[in-house]
Amino acid sequence: MQKVLNMEEAAEYTKYMNPKVARYIKERYGETFECYKNYSLFAFQIYDIRQIGKAAGQVMVYLDHEDLFFLCEGERAYKRVFELASKEETNERSLWSFFLRLFQNDMDNLEDMECEVADAEMAAMVRYNENYIHKIIAYRKELLRLKRYYEQLDVIFDNLILNENGMLTQDGLSHFRILAGRTSRYLSYVINLRDYVTQMREAYQAQIDIEQNNLMRLFTVVTTVFLPLTLMVGWYGMNFTNMPEMDWKYAYPVFIGISVTICVSMLIYFKKKKWV
């Protein structure tokens, strides 16, 4: 028997399962893999990677020599599993077909995400975008979700391939080894993409630091250029009545000329030093 069930319907089919399974269904373990003599039981969080940010749903799979049950928690998980599940001639074939459909277009979606991340990086390098850091956080959050998703499936396939209770035939083991290899590649792809996003964040932060340093350097140059003028203003602002140059008729033009000369000279010096 092959069935896709809600958790609420599971009680009606516990008579077809090992009695120990009822405890797992009741407690609803998040992620587990149990291998017994006559059956295997495992649970995982199912995602639709095409829908970024959508909540996951828990799926528990019961497999013995006669039955294959998909026990789904939540309407979203039920619809997703019902869409992917198909009845084949054997239970192991149906289980393999389910995971094969689950992985359909995953690589295309991951490549699309990589292109989206690269485009966002290019746009940020061309022009400043204050929302860029929020995009990076969103990418990292989504990639962390995918990392956990593929990690749990990788563990499940590793345990299935061990085949400690002999539930799978040699053909079934070959098929699940292919799925395990594919999962490992997806997981490596996600980890590499997550590292790339981390490097993007560091590069963007470095660019912001450079811009801030350039701005601070500009303020420093402006302050330095006008510092001698501040000294001169302070000198002649002391209101000494016997300063001889105050009675000279060319004092004001000379003061202006000296001020302009100092500013121009310092700007030329800073230009040669490539500070401006």
Backbone as CSV, one residue per row, in Angstrom:
resi,resn,N_x,N_y,N_z,CA_x,CA_y,CA_z,C_x,C_y,C_z
1,MET,0.840,-1.191,0.000,0.000,0.000,0.000,0.882,1.251,0.000
2,GLN,0.518,2.202,-0.814,1.237,3.461,-0.902,0.247,4.603,-0.696
3,LYS,0.506,5.439,0.322,-0.451,6.475,0.677,0.273,7.763,1.059
4,VAL,-0.384,8.913,0.738,0.023,10.228,1.235,-1.050,10.674,2.211
5,LEU,-0.644,10.902,3.470,-1.616,11.161,4.528,-1.262,12.416,5.295
6,ASN,-2.291,13.072,5.820,-2.080,14.079,6.856,-1.809,13.373,8.174
7,MET,-1.158,14.089,9.086,-0.898,13.513,10.395,-2.203,13.119,11.095
8,GLU,-3.284,13.866,10.844,-4.557,13.574,11.473,-5.141,12.248,10.968
9,GLU,-4.782,11.872,9.726,-5.285,10.627,9.159,-4.437,9.416,9.535
10,ALA,-3.249,9.680,10.104,-2.298,8.600,10.350,-2.852,7.542,11.291
11,ALA,-3.672,7.956,12.252,-4.201,7.005,13.233,-4.997,5.875,12.570
12,GLU,-5.618,6.166,11.434,-6.417,5.158,10.745,-5.551,4.070,10.114
13,TYR,-4.254,4.380,9.908,-3.385,3.436,9.202,-2.295,2.853,10.104
14,THR,-2.340,3.162,11.393,-1.320,2.616,12.292,-1.399,1.099,12.385
15,LYS,-2.543,0.522,12.053,-2.665,-0.934,12.081,-1.800,-1.599,11.019
16,TYR,-1.402,-0.835,10.004,-0.536,-1.390,8.980,0.950,-1.186,9.314
17,MET,1.216,-0.453,10.387,2.588,-0.104,10.752,3.015,-0.860,11.996
18,ASN,4.307,-0.827,12.252,4.825,-1.362,13.497,4.303,-0.532,14.670
19,PRO,3.941,-1.162,15.795,3.376,-0.408,16.927,4.261,0.723,17.436
20,LYS,5.580,0.587,17.312,6.476,1.633,17.802,6.308,2.940,17.023
21,VAL,5.806,2.818,15.795,5.698,4.004,14.941,4.684,4.992,15.503
22,ALA,3.675,4.493,16.194,2.646,5.377,16.748,3.258,6.411,17.685
23,ARG,4.299,6.022,18.425,4.936,6.971,19.341,5.634,8.081,18.568
24,TYR,6.290,7.705,17.487,6.960,8.733,16.678,5.952,9.687,16.051
25,ILE,4.834,9.143,15.607,3.813,9.998,14.999,3.229,10.948,16.043
26,LYS,3.019,10.440,17.227,2.452,11.262,18.289,3.403,12.375,18.701
27,GLU,4.682,12.031,18.847,5.669,13.030,19.283,6.147,13.901,18.138
28,ARG,6.012,13.413,16.895,6.324,14.201,15.692,7.751,14.733,15.733
29,TYR,8.652,13.816,15.698,10.058,14.197,15.668,10.344,15.044,14.435
30,GLY,11.171,16.061,14.607,11.500,16.945,13.488,12.351,16.274,12.435
31,GLU,13.426,15.642,12.854,14.316,14.958,11.915,14.830,13.705,12.616
32,THR,14.646,12.573,11.965,15.097,11.333,12.572,15.252,10.282,11.489
33,PHE,16.029,9.258,11.784,16.098,8.085,10.910,16.211,6.877,11.823
34,GLU,15.213,6.034,11.745,15.187,4.828,12.560,15.146,3.619,11.627
35,CYS,16.065,2.702,11.861,16.155,1.501,11.026,15.942,0.278,11.910
36,TYR,14.848,-0.459,11.671,14.542,-1.657,12.420,14.501,-2.856,11.477
37,LYS,14.301,-4.003,12.045,14.392,-5.239,11.266,13.398,-5.273,10.115
38,ASN,12.183,-4.830,10.391,11.118,-4.976,9.388,10.642,-3.664,8.780
39,TYR,11.219,-2.556,9.177,10.760,-1.284,8.615,11.821,-0.196,8.839
40,SER,11.672,0.878,8.102,12.496,2.085,8.258,11.555,3.270,8.432
41,LEU,11.982,4.201,9.248,11.173,5.392,9.512,12.102,6.599,9.557
42,PHE,11.774,7.610,8.779,12.587,8.833,8.819,11.705,10.045,8.571
43,ALA,12.171,11.185,9.049,11.423,12.438,8.930,12.365,13.542,8.488
44,PHE,11.817,14.511,7.780,12.619,15.647,7.321,11.701,16.829,7.053
45,GLN,12.314,18.001,6.954,11.592,19.226,6.613,11.650,19.411,5.096
46,ILE,10.493,19.507,4.476,10.434,19.634,3.022,10.267,21.098,2.630
47,TYR,11.051,21.529,1.634,10.988,22.898,1.128,10.710,22.864,-0.368
48,ASP,10.108,23.918,-0.822,10.031,24.166,-2.265,10.993,25.308,-2.542
49,ILE,12.162,24.993,-3.084,13.194,26.034,-3.211,12.820,27.082,-4.247
50,ARG,11.770,26.819,-5.017,11.311,27.835,-5.964,10.613,28.988,-5.250
51,GLN,10.150,28.733,-4.025,9.418,29.739,-3.260,10.283,30.181,-2.086
52,ILE,11.030,31.259,-2.304,11.968,31.741,-1.299,11.207,32.259,-0.078
53,GLY,11.677,31.842,1.079,11.113,32.345,2.326,9.862,31.632,2.801
54,LYS,9.357,30.667,2.028,8.160,29.952,2.451,8.508,28.968,3.569
55,ALA,7.596,28.825,4.512,7.849,27.941,5.644,7.911,26.485,5.192
56,ALA,8.693,25.709,5.930,8.838,24.291,5.618,7.711,23.502,6.259
57,GLY,7.532,22.293,5.770,6.568,21.385,6.362,7.249,20.072,6.689
58,GLN,6.852,19.457,7.773,7.469,18.201,8.189,6.829,17.033,7.471
59,VAL,7.661,16.108,7.014,7.198,14.893,6.346,7.859,13.701,7.030
60,MET,7.067,12.705,7.384,7.572,11.459,7.959,7.280,10.339,6.971
61,VAL,8.271,9.517,6.725,8.132,8.432,5.744,8.272,7.092,6.462
62,TYR,7.294,6.235,6.257,7.314,4.881,6.807,7.445,3.910,5.644
63,LEU,8.439,3.016,5.729,8.708,2.067,4.643,8.901,0.673,5.236
64,ASP,8.101,-0.276,4.757,8.365,-1.690,5.049,8.221,-2.469,3.742
65,HIS,8.198,-3.793,3.829,8.176,-4.587,2.599,6.844,-4.477,1.853
66,GLU,5.807,-4.073,2.546,4.482,-4.028,1.923,3.939,-2.611,1.761
67,ASP,4.336,-1.692,2.652,3.692,-0.375,2.691,4.719,0.753,2.584
68,LEU,4.223,1.864,2.026,4.977,3.121,1.983,3.996,4.243,2.289
69,PHE,4.210,4.906,3.444,3.321,5.981,3.858,4.121,7.283,3.969
70,PHE,3.555,8.358,3.386,4.071,9.715,3.569,3.124,10.430,4.535
71,LEU,3.599,10.740,5.713,2.780,11.401,6.732,3.182,12.865,6.789
72,CYS,2.253,13.748,6.467,2.568,15.164,6.277,1.931,16.010,7.370
73,GLU,2.686,16.941,7.872,2.168,17.878,8.867,1.943,19.231,8.193
74,GLY,0.713,19.654,8.133,0.391,20.929,7.503,-0.091,20.755,6.084
75,GLU,-0.965,21.674,5.675,-1.572,21.599,4.346,-0.539,21.817,3.238
76,ARG,0.435,22.712,3.499,1.451,22.993,2.475,2.288,21.745,2.183
77,ALA,2.722,21.059,3.248,3.517,19.843,3.064,2.697,18.758,2.366
78,TYR,1.432,18.644,2.745,0.578,17.617,2.124,0.434,17.853,0.618
79,LYS,0.169,19.092,0.240,0.000,19.399,-1.187,1.296,19.155,-1.959
80,ARG,2.411,19.528,-1.337,3.701,19.344,-2.009,4.004,17.862,-2.204
81,VAL,3.801,17.047,-1.175,4.087,15.615,-1.280,3.109,14.946,-2.232
82,PHE,1.835,15.314,-2.157,0.839,14.732,-3.049,1.168,15.041,-4.512
83,GLU,1.727,16.218,-4.733,2.120,16.611,-6.093,3.295,15.770,-6.596
84,LEU,4.189,15.381,-5.690,5.422,14.693,-6.089,5.291,13.175,-6.070
85,ALA,4.444,12.652,-5.201,4.353,11.197,-5.036,3.664,10.557,-6.233
86,SER,4.131,9.371,-6.572,3.503,8.600,-7.643,3.564,7.123,-7.270
87,LYS,2.580,6.390,-7.661,2.521,4.965,-7.341,3.249,4.164,-8.410
88,GLU,4.297,3.488,-7.970,5.073,2.637,-8.867,4.846,1.172,-8.477
89,GLU,5.521,0.288,-9.212,5.304,-1.135,-8.964,5.887,-1.611,-7.627
90,THR,6.900,-0.917,-7.129,7.481,-1.282,-5.837,7.576,-0.048,-4.955
91,ASN,7.655,-0.275,-3.633,7.752,0.842,-2.703,9.060,1.608,-2.860
92,GLU,10.158,0.877,-3.035,11.447,1.561,-3.167,11.483,2.390,-4.448
93,ARG,10.828,1.901,-5.487,10.756,2.660,-6.737,9.937,3.935,-6.542
94,SER,8.844,3.839,-5.793,8.009,5.013,-5.522,8.775,6.037,-4.681
95,LEU,9.506,5.552,-3.694,10.284,6.453,-2.845,11.368,7.141,-3.651
96,TRP,12.057,6.385,-4.485,13.093,6.971,-5.336,12.496,7.987,-6.302
97,SER,11.336,7.667,-6.887,10.672,8.581,-7.810,10.259,9.869,-7.111
98,PHE,9.817,9.747,-5.846,9.434,10.936,-5.077,10.624,11.892,-4.922
99,PHE,11.762,11.363,-4.490,12.926,12.226,-4.294,13.472,12.753,-5.630
100,LEU,13.356,11.947,-6.671,13.799,12.406,-7.982,12.984,13.612,-8.434
101,ARG,11.682,13.577,-8.231,10.825,14.719,-8.580,11.060,15.900,-7.644
102,LEU,11.375,15.580,-6.395,11.665,16.649,-5.436,12.873,17.467,-5.883
103,PHE,13.853,16.810,-6.476,15.081,17.487,-6.909,14.960,18.108,-8.300
104,GLN,13.829,17.908,-8.953,13.679,18.405,-10.320,13.859,19.927,-10.375
105,ASN,14.702,20.376,-11.260,14.987,21.803,-11.490,15.722,22.469,-10.330
106,ASP,16.206,21.704,-9.350,16.942,22.320,-8.247,18.205,23.007,-8.738
107,MET,18.941,22.346,-9.623,20.176,22.951,-10.117,19.888,24.227,-10.895
108,ASP,18.819,24.242,-11.684,18.449,25.456,-12.420,18.124,26.593,-11.460
109,ASN,17.410,26.267,-10.385,17.061,27.302,-9.403,18.294,27.826,-8.678
110,LEU,19.226,26.937,-8.373,20.463,27.364,-7.712,21.303,28.234,-8.649
111,GLU,21.345,27.874,-9.920,22.087,28.691,-10.887,21.428,30.054,-11.071
112,ASP,20.087,30.087,-11.068,19.380,31.370,-11.154,19.702,32.249,-9.948
113,MET,19.765,31.633,-8.771,20.114,32.388,-7.574,21.545,32.925,-7.667
114,GLU,22.443,32.101,-8.209,23.830,32.548,-8.363,23.904,33.748,-9.304
115,CYS,23.163,33.703,-10.407,23.147,34.831,-11.344,22.545,36.072,-10.689
116,GLU,21.506,35.878,-9.894,20.877,37.002,-9.198,21.851,37.641,-8.211
117,VAL,22.588,36.812,-7.495,23.575,37.321,-6.541,24.680,38.081,-7.272
118,ALA,25.153,37.521,-8.399,26.205,38.182,-9.167,25.725,39.522,-9.726
119,ASP,24.480,39.573,-10.203,23.934,40.832,-10.722,23.813,41.873,-9.609
120,ALA,23.392,41.433,-8.430,23.287,42.360,-7.300,24.656,42.905,-6.912
121,GLU,25.661,42.041,-6.965,27.024,42.489,-6.647,27.507,43.520,-7.663
122,MET,27.268,43.263,-8.945,27.692,44.195,-9.993,26.991,45.537,-9.842
123,ALA,25.697,45.501,-9.552,24.945,46.749,-9.378,25.471,47.545,-8.193
124,ALA,25.844,46.858,-7.130,26.351,47.549,-5.946,27.730,48.154,-6.195
125,MET,28.539,47.493,-7.021,29.873,48.021,-7.319,29.799,49.249,-8.229
126,VAL,28.768,49.283,-9.094,28.632,50.410,-10.025,28.090,51.642,-9.311
127,ARG,27.111,51.440,-8.460,26.516,52.577,-7.749,26.161,52.155,-6.334
128,TYR,26.230,53.106,-5.446,25.925,52.819,-4.043,24.446,52.513,-3.895
129,ASN,24.167,51.457,-3.160,22.782,51.054,-2.924,22.642,50.710,-1.452
130,GLU,21.889,51.513,-0.742,21.770,51.316,0.704,20.988,50.055,1.058
131,ASN,20.210,49.508,0.098,19.467,48.276,0.352,20.297,47.029,0.080
132,TYR,21.526,47.226,-0.368,22.360,46.093,-0.756,22.650,45.177,0.430
133,ILE,22.936,45.748,1.580,23.260,44.942,2.755,22.056,44.105,3.180
134,HIS,20.839,44.638,2.973,19.637,43.866,3.297,19.472,42.689,2.326
135,LYS,19.858,42.900,1.079,19.816,41.802,0.112,20.799,40.711,0.508
136,ILE,21.982,41.099,0.939,22.976,40.120,1.357,22.457,39.289,2.525
137,ILE,21.834,39.953,3.484,21.273,39.239,4.640,20.191,38.264,4.185
138,ALA,19.362,38.695,3.235,18.300,37.815,2.728,18.892,36.606,1.996
139,TYR,19.942,36.841,1.196,20.593,35.732,0.500,21.199,34.741,1.490
140,ARG,21.874,35.248,2.499,22.499,34.372,3.491,21.449,33.558,4.250
141,LYS,20.342,34.183,4.561,19.269,33.481,5.276,18.695,32.368,4.410
142,GLU,18.458,32.661,3.129,17.912,31.652,2.231,18.905,30.514,2.005
143,LEU,20.176,30.842,1.857,21.185,29.807,1.637,21.382,28.948,2.880
144,LEU,21.240,29.537,4.054,21.299,28.747,5.276,20.132,27.764,5.331
145,ARG,18.967,28.212,4.902,17.799,27.335,4.847,18.049,26.167,3.895
146,LEU,18.602,26.458,2.709,18.884,25.404,1.738,19.978,24.467,2.237
147,LYS,20.957,25.020,2.942,22.028,24.189,3.487,21.466,23.152,4.460
148,ARG,20.610,23.590,5.363,19.992,22.658,6.307,19.114,21.637,5.579
149,TYR,18.443,22.096,4.541,17.557,21.227,3.776,18.343,20.083,3.135
150,TYR,19.430,20.407,2.439,20.205,19.370,1.767,21.015,18.526,2.754
151,GLU,21.407,19.101,3.876,22.127,18.324,4.886,21.255,17.207,5.449
152,GLN,19.994,17.504,5.747,19.123,16.468,6.303,18.851,15.376,5.273
153,LEU,18.698,15.756,4.004,18.485,14.749,2.967,19.739,13.914,2.747
154,ASP,20.887,14.556,2.865,22.147,13.831,2.723,22.274,12.754,3.796
155,VAL,21.892,13.088,5.022,21.917,12.113,6.120,20.943,10.966,5.849
156,ILE,19.761,11.288,5.343,18.760,10.255,5.054,19.267,9.288,3.995
157,PHE,19.848,9.812,2.921,20.344,8.940,1.859,21.520,8.082,2.331
158,ASP,22.367,8.656,3.160,23.478,7.864,3.713,22.953,6.671,4.502
159,ASN,21.911,6.894,5.295,21.338,5.805,6.077,20.583,4.799,5.208
160,LEU,19.902,5.290,4.182,19.215,4.370,3.278,20.205,3.471,2.556
161,ILE,21.327,4.041,2.146,22.328,3.273,1.409,22.968,2.200,2.288
162,LEU,23.062,2.464,3.590,23.583,1.429,4.498,22.714,0.162,4.442
163,ASN,21.387,0.375,4.294,20.458,-0.746,4.084,20.642,-1.839,5.142
164,GLU,20.660,-1.429,6.386,20.924,-2.372,7.472,19.829,-3.431,7.626
165,ASN,18.608,-3.080,7.252,17.518,-4.051,7.394,17.142,-4.711,6.066
166,GLY,17.904,-4.455,5.021,17.676,-5.110,3.740,16.398,-4.711,3.040
167,MET,15.906,-3.499,3.298,14.670,-3.044,2.670,14.842,-2.777,1.170
168,LEU,16.038,-2.433,0.771,16.276,-2.037,-0.616,16.995,-3.144,-1.374
169,THR,16.635,-3.277,-2.635,17.342,-4.209,-3.511,18.617,-3.558,-4.030
170,GLN,19.399,-4.316,-4.750,20.634,-3.773,-5.310,20.346,-2.657,-6.322
171,ASP,19.297,-2.842,-7.108,18.913,-1.770,-8.040,18.490,-0.518,-7.273
172,GLY,17.731,-0.721,-6.189,17.317,0.417,-5.376,18.499,1.133,-4.759
173,LEU,19.476,0.374,-4.273,20.674,0.996,-3.705,21.414,1.818,-4.748
174,SER,21.487,1.301,-5.965,22.160,2.055,-7.041,21.440,3.371,-7.310
175,HIS,20.118,3.334,-7.330,19.340,4.549,-7.572,19.521,5.567,-6.444
176,PHE,19.518,5.088,-5.213,19.659,6.017,-4.090,21.095,6.535,-3.963
177,ARG,22.068,5.783,-4.434,23.442,6.306,-4.468,23.534,7.490,-5.431
178,ILE,22.810,7.391,-6.529,22.787,8.510,-7.486,22.170,9.741,-6.830
179,LEU,21.058,9.534,-6.115,20.418,10.650,-5.414,21.336,11.218,-4.330
180,ALA,22.060,10.343,-3.631,22.974,10.808,-2.590,24.089,11.659,-3.191
181,GLY,24.625,11.227,-4.334,25.646,12.026,-5.002,25.121,13.370,-5.460
182,ARG,23.883,13.366,-5.965,23.277,14.626,-6.406,23.062,15.571,-5.225
183,THR,22.603,15.011,-4.104,22.400,15.836,-2.904,23.705,16.444,-2.423
184,SER,24.773,15.662,-2.453,26.085,16.172,-2.030,26.548,17.311,-2.934
185,ARG,26.279,17.183,-4.237,26.651,18.265,-5.165,25.844,19.525,-4.891
186,TYR,24.541,19.354,-4.644,23.709,20.513,-4.325,24.185,21.182,-3.040
187,LEU,24.519,20.369,-2.053,24.986,20.907,-0.779,26.296,21.675,-0.968
188,SER,27.214,21.118,-1.745,28.479,21.814,-2.017,28.234,23.117,-2.769
189,TYR,27.299,23.087,-3.705,26.959,24.289,-4.476,26.438,25.378,-3.543
190,VAL,25.541,24.999,-2.620,24.964,25.964,-1.687,26.039,26.533,-0.766
191,ILE,26.936,25.683,-0.272,28.005,26.144,0.619,28.934,27.106,-0.114
192,ASN,29.295,26.775,-1.349,30.147,27.668,-2.126,29.459,29.000,-2.400
193,LEU,28.173,28.940,-2.699,27.428,30.169,-2.956,27.310,31.001,-1.683
194,ARG,27.164,30.341,-0.556,27.099,31.061,0.729,28.439,31.734,1.045
195,ASP,29.536,31.043,0.736,30.861,31.656,0.912,31.027,32.862,-0.017
196,TYR,30.484,32.751,-1.226,30.558,33.850,-2.179,29.791,35.071,-1.660
197,VAL,28.611,34.829,-1.073,27.831,35.934,-0.510,28.573,36.565,0.666
198,THR,29.256,35.740,1.458,30.054,36.275,2.565,31.167,37.171,2.039
199,GLN,31.826,36.745,0.974,32.868,37.566,0.357,32.288,38.858,-0.216
200,MET,31.070,38.772,-0.750,30.404,39.978,-1.250,30.201,40.982,-0.128
201,ARG,29.746,40.493,1.015,29.518,41.384,2.151,30.820,42.036,2.600
202,GLU,31.892,41.246,2.644,33.187,41.796,3.056,33.687,42.823,2.045
203,ALA,33.513,42.521,0.737,33.949,43.461,-0.293,33.137,44.753,-0.239
204,TYR,31.837,44.614,-0.004,30.985,45.794,0.081,31.351,46.643,1.295
205,GLN,31.622,45.977,2.412,32.032,46.707,3.609,33.366,47.401,3.390
206,ALA,34.266,46.729,2.677,35.558,47.348,2.365,35.380,48.580,1.486
207,GLN,34.442,48.506,0.525,34.182,49.654,-0.332,33.625,50.828,0.475
208,ILE,32.727,50.531,1.404,32.183,51.587,2.263,33.286,52.221,3.100
209,ASP,34.193,51.389,3.624,35.308,51.899,4.432,36.214,52.807,3.595
210,ILE,36.452,52.409,2.342,37.290,53.234,1.460,36.631,54.579,1.201
211,GLU,35.315,54.561,0.935,34.599,55.817,0.697,34.632,56.709,1.934
212,GLN,34.478,56.103,3.090,34.527,56.886,4.326,35.933,57.449,4.554
213,ASN,36.946,56.661,4.247,38.329,57.141,4.388,38.596,58.301,3.435
214,ASN,38.096,58.186,2.197,38.277,59.287,1.247,37.591,60.560,1.730
215,LEU,36.408,60.390,2.308,35.692,61.551,2.829,36.443,62.180,4.003
216,MET,36.950,61.335,4.892,37.705,61.844,6.033,38.991,62.515,5.572
217,ARG,39.612,61.980,4.521,40.826,62.604,3.992,40.516,63.979,3.412
218,LEU,39.368,64.104,2.737,38.971,65.402,2.197,38.762,66.408,3.317
219,PHE,38.064,65.989,4.378,37.852,66.891,5.513,39.185,67.290,6.151
220,THR,40.121,66.336,6.214,41.432,66.630,6.809,42.197,67.645,5.977
221,VAL,42.135,67.489,4.644,42.828,68.430,3.755,42.237,69.832,3.892
222,VAL,40.889,69.900,3.913,40.243,71.212,4.044,40.618,71.863,5.368
223,THR,40.612,71.072,6.439,40.982,71.615,7.752,42.425,72.085,7.766
224,THR,43.306,71.294,7.146,44.733,71.647,7.131,44.992,72.900,6.307
225,VAL,44.279,73.047,5.188,44.468,74.225,4.329,44.092,75.501,5.068
226,PHE,43.017,75.451,5.825,42.538,76.663,6.483,43.091,76.838,7.897
227,LEU,43.885,75.901,8.357,44.467,76.035,9.692,45.405,77.248,9.815
228,PRO,46.306,77.501,8.817,47.135,78.728,8.915,46.304,80.008,8.916
229,LEU,45.210,80.019,8.151,44.362,81.204,8.129,43.703,81.414,9.491
230,THR,43.361,80.311,10.137,42.796,80.416,11.484,43.800,81.028,12.449
231,LEU,45.071,80.632,12.302,46.132,81.206,13.139,46.274,82.706,12.894
232,MET,46.235,83.078,11.615,46.376,84.496,11.280,45.191,85.307,11.809
233,VAL,43.986,84.739,11.679,42.806,85.444,12.183,42.902,85.593,13.700
234,GLY,43.336,84.545,14.366,43.489,84.632,15.809,44.555,85.643,16.208
235,TRP,45.625,85.710,15.440,46.707,86.655,15.732,46.216,88.092,15.662
236,TYR,45.530,88.391,14.580,45.073,89.783,14.405,43.743,90.054,15.100
237,GLY,43.199,89.086,15.739,41.978,89.314,16.484,42.242,89.573,17.963
238,MET,43.517,89.735,18.349,43.849,89.953,19.762,43.680,91.410,20.192
239,ASN,43.348,92.319,19.238,43.044,93.727,19.536,44.207,94.475,20.205
240,PHE,45.435,94.158,19.771,46.577,94.976,20.208,46.515,96.323,19.483
241,THR,46.579,97.410,20.233,46.418,98.743,19.626,47.690,99.252,18.971
242,ASN,48.829,98.668,19.280,50.093,99.190,18.749,50.706,98.282,17.697
243,MET,49.892,97.501,16.983,50.428,96.652,15.912,50.691,97.539,14.711
244,PRO,51.963,97.687,14.274,52.323,98.688,13.258,51.647,98.455,11.912
245,GLU,51.448,97.159,11.523,50.894,96.902,10.189,49.430,97.286,10.075
246,MET,48.804,97.558,11.215,47.394,97.955,11.166,47.219,99.345,10.568
247,ASP,48.276,100.172,10.626,48.191,101.529,10.080,48.671,101.600,8.644
248,TRP,49.131,100.465,8.111,49.653,100.463,6.729,48.474,100.356,5.786
249,LYS,48.475,101.170,4.728,47.320,101.209,3.841,47.196,99.943,2.973
250,TYR,48.327,99.202,2.823,48.273,97.969,2.016,48.127,96.697,2.881
251,ALA,47.870,96.880,4.144,47.817,95.729,5.050,46.702,94.743,4.657
252,TYR,45.543,95.309,4.332,44.415,94.433,4.008,44.645,93.629,2.725
253,PRO,45.089,94.289,1.613,45.372,93.500,0.406,46.493,92.489,0.616
254,VAL,47.518,92.886,1.382,48.617,91.956,1.631,48.131,90.739,2.418
255,PHE,47.283,90.965,3.393,46.733,89.854,4.190,45.951,88.885,3.296
256,ILE,45.140,89.475,2.385,44.375,88.631,1.455,45.312,87.840,0.550
257,GLY,46.349,88.525,0.026,47.294,87.852,-0.861,48.032,86.723,-0.176
258,ILE,48.468,86.958,1.071,49.166,85.900,1.812,48.232,84.708,2.056
259,SER,46.979,85.008,2.398,46.011,83.931,2.658,45.795,83.072,1.414
260,VAL,45.599,83.759,0.252,45.390,83.019,-0.992,46.627,82.212,-1.350
261,THR,47.816,82.803,-1.172,49.069,82.111,-1.496,49.243,80.857,-0.648
262,ILE,48.941,80.976,0.633,49.060,79.808,1.523,48.113,78.698,1.083
263,CYS,46.870,79.048,0.781,45.883,78.036,0.368,46.294,77.351,-0.927
264,VAL,46.711,78.155,-1.920,47.097,77.589,-3.213,48.340,76.721,-3.064
265,SER,49.300,77.174,-2.288,50.544,76.414,-2.104,50.267,75.065,-1.443
266,MET,49.419,75.065,-0.441,49.116,73.808,0.243,48.329,72.861,-0.652
267,LEU,47.411,73.402,-1.460,46.668,72.548,-2.392,47.593,71.933,-3.428
268,ILE,48.562,72.729,-3.933,49.536,72.192,-4.898,50.377,71.090,-4.252
269,TYR,50.761,71.288,-3.011,51.563,70.300,-2.297,50.764,69.003,-2.087
270,PHE,49.521,69.153,-1.684,48.684,67.973,-1.472,48.418,67.248,-2.786
271,LYS,48.313,68.018,-3.877,48.099,67.412,-5.183,49.295,66.568,-5.601
272,LYS,50.495,67.092,-5.352,51.703,66.324,-5.681,51.797,65.046,-4.843
273,LYS,51.359,65.130,-3.627,51.372,63.956,-2.760,50.215,63.010,-3.011
274,LYS,49.304,63.403,-3.944,48.126,62.630,-4.308,47.184,62.409,-3.117
275,TRP,47.107,63.446,-2.292,46.169,63.396,-1.177,44.809,63.943,-1.565
276,VAL,44.740,64.670,-2.691,43.482,65.190,-3.199,43.359,64.857,-4.665
